[in-house]
């Protein structure tokens, strides 16, 4: 049931939700972590989906999944359009209960449980296609990098802005044959390239954290993941651009169904996520920014990051959960 609430109450609820949403990603992470290293992508994803849905349904929200596990006919749960929550604040939800199913199945670094909640109608309804993405962390002049510029020009601009040589710039790129030319161009410009097998939400967030050593993210990955990463950057700062990539008419039709009219549009950060947003991620496997789930004595420990765009507050939350309750 939806209730009408006044603006101050709405803000209060949004603040409360900032801490509530971490429970959702924590639970998803703990559930998926039980299947780390077992080679069962689907089972790990399902465990995360079930847990996330259970927790979402406890929140005081009227939530609509706008980025989820897929369309209703292909995803029994957390499908696009699914309503979740107990009733309360109306929010749109973008989620990836297990970002990095393969990373989890192989017990490799950087698998996350991820979710964002935003004002209704303010996140791009990204179809399940690829998206070309480019991102850097905060503190640079707006427009320093551009998805349409030559990779070498972006490297030079970033190196100049940082006051370093291009050889001191590190780019994160997904290790895919489709990126061969891109990687060659980045290296020709003198940059170092850190190749990742999966998980570009983490790859993009890494650009915001100097301790990761990643300065620029570039390349194509999932469009839904692009919106989730944009939600994080809206909170933590940074720049990002994206453009949907269509491989066939079926994908173009999907885009049309979600209201995308200009198929070649270049989306800026504020067009990917325009409204106030809260974002939460919990580590499933150990990663560059978040430790994964560990078993210590009678507890599971989790590490999460929760952020809010309205204030730019970023919280790292370590928690322990009694195993018998988890
Ligand atoms: C992308 C990326 C994700 O899977 O969707 C990728 O955005 C799939 O890409 O972070 P390929 O089709 O090239 O394998 C992830 O890496 C993990 O879900």
Coordinates of C-alpha atoms and ligand atoms in Angstrom, one line a residue:
X1 CA 0.0 0.0 0.0
X2 CA 1.3 3.4 -0.9
X3 CA 0.9 6.3 1.5
X4 CA 1.3 10.0 0.8
X5 CA 4.0 11.6 3.0
X6 CA 5.2 15.1 3.4
X7 CA 8.6 16.2 2.0
X8 CA 10.4 16.4 5.4
X9 CA 9.2 12.9 6.2
X10 CA 10.2 11.7 2.8
X11 CA 13.7 13.1 3.4
X12 CA 13.8 11.4 6.8
X13 CA 12.7 8.1 5.3
X14 CA 15.4 8.4 2.6
X15 CA 18.0 8.9 5.4
X16 CA 16.8 5.9 7.3
X17 CA 16.8 3.9 4.1
X18 CA 20.4 4.7 3.6
X19 CA 21.3 2.5 6.5
X20 CA 18.5 0.0 5.8
X21 CA 19.6 -0.9 2.3
X22 CA 22.9 -2.2 3.5
X23 CA 21.0 -5.1 5.1
X24 CA 19.8 -6.0 1.6
X25 CA 23.2 -6.3 0.0
X26 CA 24.7 -7.9 3.2
X27 CA 22.2 -10.7 3.1
X28 CA 22.6 -11.3 -0.6
X29 CA 26.4 -11.4 -0.2
X30 CA 26.3 -13.9 2.7
X31 CA 24.0 -16.2 0.7
X32 CA 26.0 -16.1 -2.4
X33 CA 29.3 -16.5 -0.5
X34 CA 28.2 -20.0 0.6
X35 CA 28.6 -21.0 -3.1
X36 CA 32.0 -19.4 -3.7
X37 CA 34.3 -21.6 -5.7
X38 CA 31.7 -24.3 -6.4
X39 CA 31.5 -23.6 -10.1
X40 CA 27.7 -23.1 -10.0
X41 CA 27.0 -19.6 -11.3
X42 CA 23.2 -20.0 -11.5
X43 CA 22.9 -21.4 -8.0
X44 CA 25.0 -18.6 -6.5
X45 CA 23.0 -16.0 -8.3
X46 CA 19.7 -17.6 -7.2
X47 CA 20.8 -17.6 -3.6
X48 CA 21.7 -13.9 -3.8
X49 CA 18.4 -13.1 -5.6
X50 CA 16.3 -15.0 -3.0
X51 CA 18.0 -13.3 -0.1
X52 CA 17.8 -9.8 -1.7
X53 CA 14.2 -10.2 -2.4
X54 CA 13.4 -11.3 1.2
X55 CA 15.2 -8.3 2.6
X56 CA 13.7 -5.9 0.1
X57 CA 10.2 -7.0 1.1
X58 CA 10.9 -6.0 4.7
X59 CA 11.7 -2.3 3.8
X60 CA 9.2 0.5 4.3
X61 CA 9.0 1.3 0.6
X62 CA 6.9 0.9 -2.5
X63 CA 9.8 -0.2 -4.6
X64 CA 9.7 -0.9 -8.3
X65 CA 12.5 -2.9 -9.8
X66 CA 13.6 -1.0 -12.9
X67 CA 16.9 -2.7 -13.4
X68 CA 16.8 -6.3 -12.2
X69 CA 17.3 -9.9 -13.2
X70 CA 15.6 -9.5 -16.6
X71 CA 12.2 -9.3 -18.0
X72 CA 9.3 -11.2 -16.3
X73 CA 9.3 -14.1 -18.7
X74 CA 13.0 -14.7 -18.2
X75 CA 13.3 -14.0 -14.4
X76 CA 11.0 -15.4 -11.9
X77 CA 12.1 -13.0 -9.2
X78 CA 13.3 -9.4 -9.1
X79 CA 12.2 -9.1 -12.7
X80 CA 11.8 -5.6 -14.2
X81 CA 8.5 -4.1 -13.0
X82 CA 8.3 -6.3 -9.9
X83 CA 7.0 -4.4 -6.8
X84 CA 8.8 -4.9 -3.5
X85 CA 8.5 -3.6 0.0
X86 CA 6.1 -3.2 2.8
X87 CA 4.5 0.1 1.6
X88 CA 5.9 3.6 2.2
X89 CA 8.3 5.7 0.2
X90 CA 8.0 5.2 -3.5
X91 CA 11.4 4.4 -5.0
X92 CA 12.9 2.8 -8.2
X93 CA 15.4 0.1 -7.6
X94 CA 18.3 -1.0 -9.7
X95 CA 19.9 -4.2 -8.4
X96 CA 22.4 -6.9 -9.2
X97 CA 22.2 -9.4 -6.4
X98 CA 25.4 -11.0 -7.6
X99 CA 27.6 -8.8 -9.8
X100 CA 30.2 -11.4 -10.8
X101 CA 28.5 -14.8 -10.9
X102 CA 31.5 -16.3 -12.6
X103 CA 33.9 -14.6 -10.2
X104 CA 31.9 -16.2 -7.4
X105 CA 31.8 -19.6 -9.0
X106 CA 35.5 -19.5 -9.4
X107 CA 36.2 -17.7 -6.1
X108 CA 37.9 -14.8 -7.8
X109 CA 38.3 -11.3 -6.6
X110 CA 35.7 -8.5 -6.7
X111 CA 32.3 -10.2 -6.8
X112 CA 29.7 -7.9 -5.2
X113 CA 26.1 -7.7 -4.2
X114 CA 24.9 -4.3 -5.4
X115 CA 21.8 -2.2 -5.2
X116 CA 20.7 1.4 -5.8
X117 CA 17.4 3.1 -4.9
X118 CA 16.4 6.4 -6.5
X119 CA 13.5 8.8 -6.9
X120 CA 11.0 7.2 -9.3
X121 CA 11.7 7.8 -12.9
X122 CA 15.2 9.0 -12.5
X123 CA 17.3 6.0 -13.5
X124 CA 17.8 5.1 -17.2
X125 CA 15.7 2.0 -18.0
X126 CA 18.7 0.3 -19.5
X127 CA 17.9 -2.6 -21.7
X128 CA 20.0 -5.8 -21.2
X129 CA 22.5 -4.8 -23.9
X130 CA 26.1 -3.7 -23.8
X131 CA 27.1 -0.1 -23.0
X132 CA 30.3 1.6 -24.0
X133 CA 31.5 3.3 -20.8
X134 CA 34.2 5.7 -19.7
X135 CA 34.7 6.9 -16.2
X136 CA 37.2 8.7 -14.0
X137 CA 37.2 9.6 -10.3
X138 CA 36.3 13.0 -8.7
X139 CA 38.3 16.2 -8.8
X140 CA 38.8 16.8 -12.5
X141 CA 37.4 19.6 -14.7
X142 CA 34.0 18.6 -16.2
X143 CA 34.5 17.2 -19.7
X144 CA 38.1 16.2 -19.2
X145 CA 37.4 12.9 -20.8
X146 CA 35.0 12.0 -23.6
X147 CA 33.7 8.7 -24.8
X148 CA 34.0 10.0 -28.4
X149 CA 37.7 11.1 -28.1
X150 CA 40.6 8.9 -29.2
X151 CA 41.8 6.8 -26.2
X152 CA 45.2 8.4 -26.5
X153 CA 43.7 11.9 -26.2
X154 CA 41.8 10.8 -23.0
X155 CA 45.0 9.4 -21.6
X156 CA 47.0 12.6 -22.4
X157 CA 44.2 14.8 -21.0
X158 CA 44.1 12.8 -17.7
X159 CA 47.9 12.6 -17.4
X160 CA 48.1 16.4 -17.9
X161 CA 45.4 17.0 -15.3
X162 CA 47.2 14.8 -12.8
X163 CA 50.6 16.2 -13.6
X164 CA 52.0 12.8 -14.5
X165 CA 53.3 11.1 -17.6
X166 CA 50.9 8.9 -19.6
X167 CA 52.9 5.9 -18.4
X168 CA 51.7 6.6 -14.9
X169 CA 48.0 6.3 -15.9
X170 CA 46.4 2.9 -15.3
X171 CA 43.2 2.0 -17.2
X172 CA 40.8 -0.8 -16.2
X173 CA 39.4 -2.7 -19.2
X174 CA 37.4 -5.9 -19.4
X175 CA 39.6 -8.7 -20.9
X176 CA 37.5 -9.4 -24.1
X177 CA 38.5 -9.9 -27.7
X178 CA 36.2 -6.9 -28.5
X179 CA 38.7 -4.7 -26.6
X180 CA 41.8 -5.7 -28.5
X181 CA 42.1 -2.5 -30.5
X182 CA 41.2 -0.3 -27.5
X183 CA 43.9 -2.0 -25.4
X184 CA 46.4 -1.5 -28.2
X185 CA 45.6 2.2 -28.4
X186 CA 45.8 2.7 -24.7
X187 CA 49.2 1.0 -24.5
X188 CA 50.4 2.9 -27.6
X189 CA 49.5 6.1 -25.7
X190 CA 51.8 4.9 -22.9
X191 CA 49.2 3.9 -20.4
X192 CA 49.1 0.7 -18.3
X193 CA 46.1 -1.5 -18.7
X194 CA 44.7 -3.6 -15.9
X195 CA 42.5 -6.3 -17.4
X196 CA 39.6 -7.7 -15.5
X197 CA 37.7 -10.9 -16.4
X198 CA 34.4 -9.6 -15.0
X199 CA 32.7 -7.1 -12.7
X200 CA 32.9 -3.7 -14.2
X201 CA 30.8 -2.1 -11.5
X202 CA 33.8 -2.6 -9.2
X203 CA 36.1 -1.5 -12.1
X204 CA 34.3 1.8 -12.4
X205 CA 34.1 2.4 -8.7
X206 CA 37.9 1.7 -8.4
X207 CA 38.6 5.0 -10.4
X208 CA 37.2 6.9 -7.4
X209 CA 39.6 5.4 -4.9
X210 CA 43.3 6.3 -5.3
X211 CA 44.4 3.3 -3.3
X212 CA 43.3 1.0 -6.1
X213 CA 45.7 2.6 -8.6
X214 CA 43.1 2.7 -11.3
X215 CA 42.7 6.1 -13.0
X216 CA 40.3 5.4 -15.9
X217 CA 37.7 2.8 -16.7
X218 CA 37.0 2.3 -20.4
X219 CA 35.3 -0.3 -22.6
X220 CA 32.0 -2.0 -23.0
X221 CA 30.1 -4.1 -20.5
X222 CA 26.5 -4.6 -19.4
X223 CA 24.2 -1.6 -19.7
X224 CA 22.4 -2.4 -16.4
X225 CA 25.8 -2.5 -14.7
X226 CA 26.5 0.9 -16.2
X227 CA 23.5 2.4 -14.5
X228 CA 24.5 0.8 -11.2
X229 CA 28.0 2.2 -11.5
X230 CA 26.6 5.6 -12.4
X231 CA 24.5 5.5 -9.2
X232 CA 27.7 5.0 -7.2
X233 CA 29.5 7.8 -9.0
X234 CA 26.6 10.2 -8.4
X235 CA 27.2 9.7 -4.7
X236 CA 31.0 9.4 -4.5
X237 CA 31.9 11.8 -7.2
X238 CA 33.5 11.3 -10.6
X239 CA 32.6 11.5 -14.2
X240 CA 31.1 8.9 -16.5
X241 CA 29.6 8.7 -20.0
X242 CA 27.8 5.8 -21.6
X243 CA 26.3 4.8 -24.9
X244 CA 24.2 1.7 -25.5
X245 CA 25.6 -0.8 -28.0
X246 CA 23.2 -2.9 -30.1
X247 CA 24.2 -6.0 -31.8
X248 CA 21.0 -6.9 -33.5
X249 CA 17.4 -5.9 -34.1
X250 CA 16.2 -7.8 -31.1
X251 CA 18.3 -5.6 -28.9
X252 CA 17.1 -2.5 -30.7
X253 CA 13.5 -3.6 -30.1
X254 CA 14.2 -4.1 -26.4
X255 CA 15.6 -0.6 -26.2
X256 CA 12.5 0.8 -27.9
X257 CA 10.3 -1.1 -25.4
X258 CA 12.1 0.7 -22.5
X259 CA 11.5 4.0 -24.1
X260 CA 14.9 4.6 -25.7
X261 CA 14.3 6.6 -28.8
X262 CA 17.7 7.9 -29.7
X263 CA 19.8 4.7 -30.1
X264 CA 23.0 6.6 -30.5
X265 CA 22.6 8.9 -27.5
X266 CA 25.6 9.7 -25.4
X267 CA 24.5 9.6 -21.7
X268 CA 26.3 11.7 -19.1
X269 CA 26.3 10.8 -15.5
X270 CA 23.2 12.9 -14.8
X271 CA 21.3 11.3 -17.6
X272 CA 22.1 7.8 -16.4
X273 CA 20.9 8.6 -12.9
X274 CA 19.3 12.1 -12.6
X275 CA 17.6 12.0 -9.2
X276 CA 18.7 11.5 -5.6
X277 CA 20.0 8.0 -5.2
X278 CA 21.4 5.7 -2.4
X279 CA 23.8 2.9 -3.3
X280 CA 25.0 -0.1 -1.4
X281 CA 27.5 -2.8 -2.3
X282 CA 28.7 -5.7 -0.1
X283 CA 31.8 -7.8 -1.0
X284 CA 31.1 -11.4 -1.8
X285 CA 34.7 -12.4 -2.6
X286 CA 37.7 -10.3 -1.4
X287 CA 38.2 -7.3 -3.6
X288 CA 40.2 -4.2 -4.1
X289 CA 37.8 -2.1 -2.1
X290 CA 35.7 -4.5 -0.1
X291 CA 36.7 -7.6 1.8
X292 CA 34.4 -10.5 1.0
X293 CA 32.3 -12.6 3.4
X294 CA 34.4 -14.5 5.9
X295 CA 33.6 -17.0 8.5
X296 CA 35.0 -16.1 11.9
X297 CA 34.0 -18.2 14.9
X298 CA 30.3 -18.4 15.0
X299 CA 29.9 -15.4 12.7
X300 CA 30.0 -14.3 9.1
X301 CA 31.7 -11.0 8.7
X302 CA 30.8 -8.6 5.8
X303 CA 32.1 -5.3 4.5
X304 CA 29.9 -2.9 2.7
X305 CA 30.0 0.6 1.3
X306 CA 26.8 2.7 1.4
X307 CA 26.5 6.1 -0.2
X308 CA 24.0 8.8 -0.6
X309 CA 24.0 11.4 -3.4
X310 CA 22.1 14.1 -1.6
X311 CA 24.9 14.6 0.9
X312 CA 27.8 12.7 -0.7
X313 CA 28.2 10.7 2.5
X314 CA 30.1 7.4 2.0
X315 CA 30.1 4.9 4.8
X316 CA 32.1 1.7 5.0
X317 CA 30.2 -0.7 7.2
X318 CA 31.8 -3.8 8.7
X319 CA 29.3 -6.2 10.3
X320 CA 29.2 -9.6 11.8
X321 CA 26.2 -11.8 11.6
X322 CA 25.5 -14.9 13.7
X323 CA 25.8 -17.9 11.5
X324 CA 22.8 -19.6 13.0
X325 CA 20.6 -16.6 11.9
X326 CA 22.2 -16.0 8.5
Ligands
LIG1 C1 29.3 -7.5 -18.3 C2 29.9 -6.7 -17.1 C3 29.6 -7.4 -15.8 O1 29.5 -9.5 -17.0 O2 27.9 -7.5 -18.3 C4 29.9 -8.9 -18.2 O3 29.2 -5.4 -17.2 C5 29.4 -9.7 -19.4 O4 30.2 -9.4 -20.5 O5 30.2 -6.7 -14.8 P1 30.5 -10.4 -21.6 O6 29.2 -10.7 -22.3 O7 31.5 -9.7 -22.4 O8 31.1 -11.7 -21.0 C6 30.1 -8.8 -15.9 O9 31.5 -8.8 -16.0 C7 29.6 -9.6 -14.6 O10 28.2 -9.6 -14.6

